[in-house]
PDB file of C-alpha atoms in Angstrom:
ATOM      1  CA  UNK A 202      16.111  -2.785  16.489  1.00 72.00           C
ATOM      2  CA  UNK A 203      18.164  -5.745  15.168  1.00 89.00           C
ATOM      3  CA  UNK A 204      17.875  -6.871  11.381  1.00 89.00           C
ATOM      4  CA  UNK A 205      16.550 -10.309  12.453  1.00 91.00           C
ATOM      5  CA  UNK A 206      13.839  -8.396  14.048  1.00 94.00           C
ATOM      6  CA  UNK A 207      12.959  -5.757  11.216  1.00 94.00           C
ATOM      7  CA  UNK A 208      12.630  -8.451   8.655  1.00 94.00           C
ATOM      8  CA  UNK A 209       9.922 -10.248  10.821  1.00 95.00           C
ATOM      9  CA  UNK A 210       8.010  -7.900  11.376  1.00 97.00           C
ATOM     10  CA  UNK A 211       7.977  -6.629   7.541  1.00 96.00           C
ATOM     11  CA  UNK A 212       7.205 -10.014   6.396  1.00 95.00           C
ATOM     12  CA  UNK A 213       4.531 -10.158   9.299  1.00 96.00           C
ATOM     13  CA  UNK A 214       2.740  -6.982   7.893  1.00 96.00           C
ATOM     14  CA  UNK A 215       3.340  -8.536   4.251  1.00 94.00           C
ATOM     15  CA  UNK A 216       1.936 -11.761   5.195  1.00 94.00           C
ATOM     16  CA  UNK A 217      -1.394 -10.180   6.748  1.00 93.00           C
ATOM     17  CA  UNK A 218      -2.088  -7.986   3.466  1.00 91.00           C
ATOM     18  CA  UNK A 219      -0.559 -10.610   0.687  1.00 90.00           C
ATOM     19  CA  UNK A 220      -2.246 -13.689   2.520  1.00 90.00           C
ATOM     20  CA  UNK A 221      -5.418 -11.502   2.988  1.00 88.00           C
ATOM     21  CA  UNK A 222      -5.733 -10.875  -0.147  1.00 88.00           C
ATOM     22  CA  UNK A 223      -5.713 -14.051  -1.452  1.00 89.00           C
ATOM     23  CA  UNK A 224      -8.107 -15.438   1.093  1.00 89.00           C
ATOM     24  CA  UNK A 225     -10.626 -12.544  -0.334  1.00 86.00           C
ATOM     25  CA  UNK A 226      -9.732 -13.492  -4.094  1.00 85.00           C
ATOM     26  CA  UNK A 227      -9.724 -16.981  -3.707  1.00 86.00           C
ATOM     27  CA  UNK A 228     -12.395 -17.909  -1.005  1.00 87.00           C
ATOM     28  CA  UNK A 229     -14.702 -15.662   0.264  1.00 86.00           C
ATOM     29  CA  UNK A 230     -15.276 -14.113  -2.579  1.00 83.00           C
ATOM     30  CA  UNK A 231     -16.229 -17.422  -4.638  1.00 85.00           C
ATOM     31  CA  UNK A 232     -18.242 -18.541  -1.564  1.00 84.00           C
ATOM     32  CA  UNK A 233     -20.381 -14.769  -1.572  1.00 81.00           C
ATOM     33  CA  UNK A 234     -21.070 -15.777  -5.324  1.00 79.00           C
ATOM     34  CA  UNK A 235     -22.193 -19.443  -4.529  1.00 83.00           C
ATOM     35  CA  UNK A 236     -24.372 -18.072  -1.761  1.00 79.00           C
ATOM     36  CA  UNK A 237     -25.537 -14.077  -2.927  1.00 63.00           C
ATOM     37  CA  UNK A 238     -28.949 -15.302  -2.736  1.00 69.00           C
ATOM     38  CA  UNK A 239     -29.182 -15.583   0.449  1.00 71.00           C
ATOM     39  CA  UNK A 240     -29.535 -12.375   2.606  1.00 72.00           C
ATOM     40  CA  UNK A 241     -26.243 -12.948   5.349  1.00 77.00           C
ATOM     41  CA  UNK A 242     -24.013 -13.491   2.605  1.00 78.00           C
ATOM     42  CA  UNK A 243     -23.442  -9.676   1.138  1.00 76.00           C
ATOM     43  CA  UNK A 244     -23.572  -9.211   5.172  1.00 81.00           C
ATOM     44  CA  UNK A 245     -20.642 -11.348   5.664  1.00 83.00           C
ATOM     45  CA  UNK A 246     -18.606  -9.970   2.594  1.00 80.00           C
ATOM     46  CA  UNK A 247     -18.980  -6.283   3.628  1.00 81.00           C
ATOM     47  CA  UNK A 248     -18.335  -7.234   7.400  1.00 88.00           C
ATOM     48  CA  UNK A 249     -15.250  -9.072   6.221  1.00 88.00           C
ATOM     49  CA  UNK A 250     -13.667  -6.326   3.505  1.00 85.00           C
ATOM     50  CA  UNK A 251     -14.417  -3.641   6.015  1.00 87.00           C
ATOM     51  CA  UNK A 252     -12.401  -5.290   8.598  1.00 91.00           C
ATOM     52  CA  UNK A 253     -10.208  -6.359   6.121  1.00 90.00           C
ATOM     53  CA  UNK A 254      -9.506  -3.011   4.616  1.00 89.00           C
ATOM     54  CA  UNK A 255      -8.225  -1.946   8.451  1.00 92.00           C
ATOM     55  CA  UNK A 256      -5.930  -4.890   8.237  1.00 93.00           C
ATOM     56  CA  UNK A 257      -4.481  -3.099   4.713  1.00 91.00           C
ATOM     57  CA  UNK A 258      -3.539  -0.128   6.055  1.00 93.00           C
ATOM     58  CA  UNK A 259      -1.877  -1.062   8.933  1.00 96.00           C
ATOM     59  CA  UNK A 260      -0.011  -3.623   7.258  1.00 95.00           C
ATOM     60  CA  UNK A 261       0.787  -0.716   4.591  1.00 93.00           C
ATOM     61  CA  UNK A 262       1.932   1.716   7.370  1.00 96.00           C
ATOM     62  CA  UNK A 263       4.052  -1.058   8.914  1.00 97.00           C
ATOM     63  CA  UNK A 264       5.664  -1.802   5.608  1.00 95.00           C
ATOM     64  CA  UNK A 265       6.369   1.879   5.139  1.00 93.00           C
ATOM     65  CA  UNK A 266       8.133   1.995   8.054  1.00 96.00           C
ATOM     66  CA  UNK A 267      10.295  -0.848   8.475  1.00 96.00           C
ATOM     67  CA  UNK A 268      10.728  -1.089   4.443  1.00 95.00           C
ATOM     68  CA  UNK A 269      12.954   1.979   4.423  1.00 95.00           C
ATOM     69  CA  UNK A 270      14.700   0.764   7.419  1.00 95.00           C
ATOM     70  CA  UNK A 271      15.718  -2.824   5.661  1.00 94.00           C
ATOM     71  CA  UNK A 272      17.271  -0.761   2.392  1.00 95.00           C
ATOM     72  CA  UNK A 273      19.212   0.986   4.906  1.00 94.00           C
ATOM     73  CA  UNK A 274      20.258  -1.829   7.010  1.00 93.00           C
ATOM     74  CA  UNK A 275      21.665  -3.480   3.613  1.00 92.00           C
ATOM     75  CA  UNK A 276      23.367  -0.492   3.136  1.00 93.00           C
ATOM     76  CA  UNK A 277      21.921   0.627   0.169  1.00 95.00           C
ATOM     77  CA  UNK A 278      21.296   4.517  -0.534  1.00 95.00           C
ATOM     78  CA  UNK A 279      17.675   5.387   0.580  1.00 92.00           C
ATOM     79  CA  UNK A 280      17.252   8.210  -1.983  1.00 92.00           C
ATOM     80  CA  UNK A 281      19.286   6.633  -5.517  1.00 94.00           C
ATOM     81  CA  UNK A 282      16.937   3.888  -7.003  1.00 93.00           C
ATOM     82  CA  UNK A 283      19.887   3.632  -9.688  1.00 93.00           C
ATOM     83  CA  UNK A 284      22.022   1.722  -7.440  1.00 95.00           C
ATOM     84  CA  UNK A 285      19.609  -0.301  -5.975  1.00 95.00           C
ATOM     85  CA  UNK A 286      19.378  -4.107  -7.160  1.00 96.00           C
ATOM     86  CA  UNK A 287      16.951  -5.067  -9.712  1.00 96.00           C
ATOM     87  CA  UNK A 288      15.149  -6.684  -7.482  1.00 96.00           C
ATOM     88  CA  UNK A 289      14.457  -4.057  -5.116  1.00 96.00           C
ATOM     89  CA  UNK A 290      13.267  -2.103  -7.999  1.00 96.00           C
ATOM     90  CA  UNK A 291      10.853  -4.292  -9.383  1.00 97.00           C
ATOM     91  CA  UNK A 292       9.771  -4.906  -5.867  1.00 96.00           C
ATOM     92  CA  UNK A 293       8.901  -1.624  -5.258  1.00 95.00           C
ATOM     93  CA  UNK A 294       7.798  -0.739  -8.393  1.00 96.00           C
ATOM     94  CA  UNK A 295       4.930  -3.528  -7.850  1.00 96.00           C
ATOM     95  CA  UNK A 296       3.918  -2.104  -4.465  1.00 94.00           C
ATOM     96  CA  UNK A 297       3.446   1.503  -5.995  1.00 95.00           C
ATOM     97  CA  UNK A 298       1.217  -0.111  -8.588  1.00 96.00           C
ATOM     98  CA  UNK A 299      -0.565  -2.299  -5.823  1.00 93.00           C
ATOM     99  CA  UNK A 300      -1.297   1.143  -3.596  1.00 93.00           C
ATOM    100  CA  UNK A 301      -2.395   2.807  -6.485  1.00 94.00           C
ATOM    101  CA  UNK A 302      -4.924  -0.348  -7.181  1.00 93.00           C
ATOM    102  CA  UNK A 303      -5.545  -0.851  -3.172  1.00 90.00           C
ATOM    103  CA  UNK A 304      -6.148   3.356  -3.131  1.00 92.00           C
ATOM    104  CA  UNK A 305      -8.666   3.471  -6.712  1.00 92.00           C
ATOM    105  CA  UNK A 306     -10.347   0.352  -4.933  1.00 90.00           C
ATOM    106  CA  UNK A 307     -11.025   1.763  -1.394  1.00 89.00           C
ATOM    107  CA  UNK A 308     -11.296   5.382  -2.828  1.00 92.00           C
ATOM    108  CA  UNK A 309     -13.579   4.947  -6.329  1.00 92.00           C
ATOM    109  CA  UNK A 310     -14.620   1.432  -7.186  1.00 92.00           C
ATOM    110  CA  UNK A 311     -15.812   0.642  -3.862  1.00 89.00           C
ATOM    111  CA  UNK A 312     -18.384   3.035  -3.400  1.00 92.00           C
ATOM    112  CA  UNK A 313     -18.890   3.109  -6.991  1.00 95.00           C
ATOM    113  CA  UNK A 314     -19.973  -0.449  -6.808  1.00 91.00           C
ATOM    114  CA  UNK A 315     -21.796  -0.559  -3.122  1.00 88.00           C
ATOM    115  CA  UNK A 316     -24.211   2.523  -5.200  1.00 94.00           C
ATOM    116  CA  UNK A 317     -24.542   0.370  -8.183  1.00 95.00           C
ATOM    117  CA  UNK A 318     -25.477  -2.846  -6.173  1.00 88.00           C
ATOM    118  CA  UNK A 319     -27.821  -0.502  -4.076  1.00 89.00           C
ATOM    119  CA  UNK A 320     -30.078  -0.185  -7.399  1.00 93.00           C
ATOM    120  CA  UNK A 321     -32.284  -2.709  -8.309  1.00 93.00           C
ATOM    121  CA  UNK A 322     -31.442  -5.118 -11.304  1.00 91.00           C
ATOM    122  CA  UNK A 323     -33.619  -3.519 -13.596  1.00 93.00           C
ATOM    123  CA  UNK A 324     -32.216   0.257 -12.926  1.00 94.00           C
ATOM    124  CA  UNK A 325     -29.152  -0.590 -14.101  1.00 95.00           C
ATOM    125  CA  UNK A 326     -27.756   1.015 -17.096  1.00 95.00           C
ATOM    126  CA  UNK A 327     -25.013  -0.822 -19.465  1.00 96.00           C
ATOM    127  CA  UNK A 328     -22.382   1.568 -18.079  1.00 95.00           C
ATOM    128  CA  UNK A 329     -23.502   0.074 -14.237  1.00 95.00           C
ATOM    129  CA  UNK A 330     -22.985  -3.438 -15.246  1.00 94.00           C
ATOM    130  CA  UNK A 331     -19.796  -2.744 -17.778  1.00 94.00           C
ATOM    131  CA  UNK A 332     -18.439  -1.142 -14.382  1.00 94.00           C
ATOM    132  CA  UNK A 333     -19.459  -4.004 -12.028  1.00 92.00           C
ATOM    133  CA  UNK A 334     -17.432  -6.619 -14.466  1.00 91.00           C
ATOM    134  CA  UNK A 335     -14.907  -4.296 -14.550  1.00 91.00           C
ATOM    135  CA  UNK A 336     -14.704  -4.030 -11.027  1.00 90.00           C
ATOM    136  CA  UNK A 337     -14.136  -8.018 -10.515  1.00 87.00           C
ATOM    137  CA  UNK A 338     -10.969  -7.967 -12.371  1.00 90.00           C
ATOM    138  CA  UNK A 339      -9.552  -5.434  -9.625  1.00 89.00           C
ATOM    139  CA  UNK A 340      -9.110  -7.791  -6.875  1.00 86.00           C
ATOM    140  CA  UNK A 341      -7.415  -9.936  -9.129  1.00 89.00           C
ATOM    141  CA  UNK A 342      -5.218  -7.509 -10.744  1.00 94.00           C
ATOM    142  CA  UNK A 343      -4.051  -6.801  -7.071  1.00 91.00           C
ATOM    143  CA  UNK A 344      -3.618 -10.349  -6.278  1.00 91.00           C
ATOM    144  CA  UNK A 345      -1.225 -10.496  -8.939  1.00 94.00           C
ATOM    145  CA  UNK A 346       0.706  -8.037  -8.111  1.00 95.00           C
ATOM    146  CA  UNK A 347       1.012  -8.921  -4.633  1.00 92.00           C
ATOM    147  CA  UNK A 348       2.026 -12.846  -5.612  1.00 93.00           C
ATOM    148  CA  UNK A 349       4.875 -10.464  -8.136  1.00 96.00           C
ATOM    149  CA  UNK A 350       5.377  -8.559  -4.813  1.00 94.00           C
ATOM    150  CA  UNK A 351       6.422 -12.063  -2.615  1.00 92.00           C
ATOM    151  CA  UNK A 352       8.412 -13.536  -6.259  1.00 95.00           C
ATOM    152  CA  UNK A 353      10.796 -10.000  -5.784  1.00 96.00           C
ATOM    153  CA  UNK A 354      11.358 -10.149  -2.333  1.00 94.00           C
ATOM    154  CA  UNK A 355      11.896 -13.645  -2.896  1.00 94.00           C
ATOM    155  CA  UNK A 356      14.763 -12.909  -5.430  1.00 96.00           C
ATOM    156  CA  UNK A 357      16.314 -10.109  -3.435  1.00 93.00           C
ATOM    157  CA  UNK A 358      16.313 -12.511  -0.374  1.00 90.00           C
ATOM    158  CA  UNK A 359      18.505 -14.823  -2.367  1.00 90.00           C
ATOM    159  CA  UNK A 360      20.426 -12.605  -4.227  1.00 85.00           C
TER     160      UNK A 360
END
């Protein structure tokens, strides 16, 4: 498979995660908020992350297989992050953290929060709603890392 080729489809699989993910942070998410009253809406946010979490993985098994192939393919030893650019580094440093988040997410909060939201508003203890906050910043945290994900690349790209 040609370089030219290999790069697309990385940056194909990035684009469908990284842009994902800030189409969930930054509008559907806001527009579930504006509308939770209304019955469809957790409907439509479930639907969507469910479908959405399918998207994830695949893009994260894509990038798992064509990432190694790119380090190769600029010559660069698979197996000795010391001689690696910085770049790279960072780079893949972030997307360790970001699985980790994307795994605890899918894995623990998730559920954790579907139970929680399950309960009616007055069954809720201070640890259920010190959880729920603490679940909103999640998303976010991963969106940042993602938009530190694209800066990386970015860099290596250049350098």
């Amino acid at each position: 498979m040609s370089q030219f080729v290999l790069v697309w489809i990385h940056l194909l699989a990035a684009v469908g995660w990284v842009g994902g993910t800030i189409f969930l942070s930054l509008a559907l998410a806001p527009s579930y908020r504006a509308l939770a009253s209304k019955p469809d809406a957790g409907a439509l946010f479930r639907t969507s992350a469910k479908r959405f979490r399918l998207i994830v993985w695949g893009a994260v098994a894509v990038l798992v297989l064509t990432g190694p192939m790119l380090v190769l393919s600029h010559g660069w030893p698979l197996f000795e992050p010391a001689r690696w650019p910085f770049p790279l580094g960072l780079k893949l440093s972030l997307v360790a953290a970001l699985l980790m988040l994307t795994l605890a997410h899918d894995l623990v909060f998730g559920p954790r929060v579907r139970t929680i939201l399950a309960l009616p508003t007055d069954k809720r203890t201070v640890s259920d709603q010190t959880f729920l906050t603490a679940a909103t910043w999640l998303p976010r945290i991963a969106l940042l890392l993602s938009l530190g994900v694209l800066f990386a690349a970015v860099v290596l790209a250049r350098s």
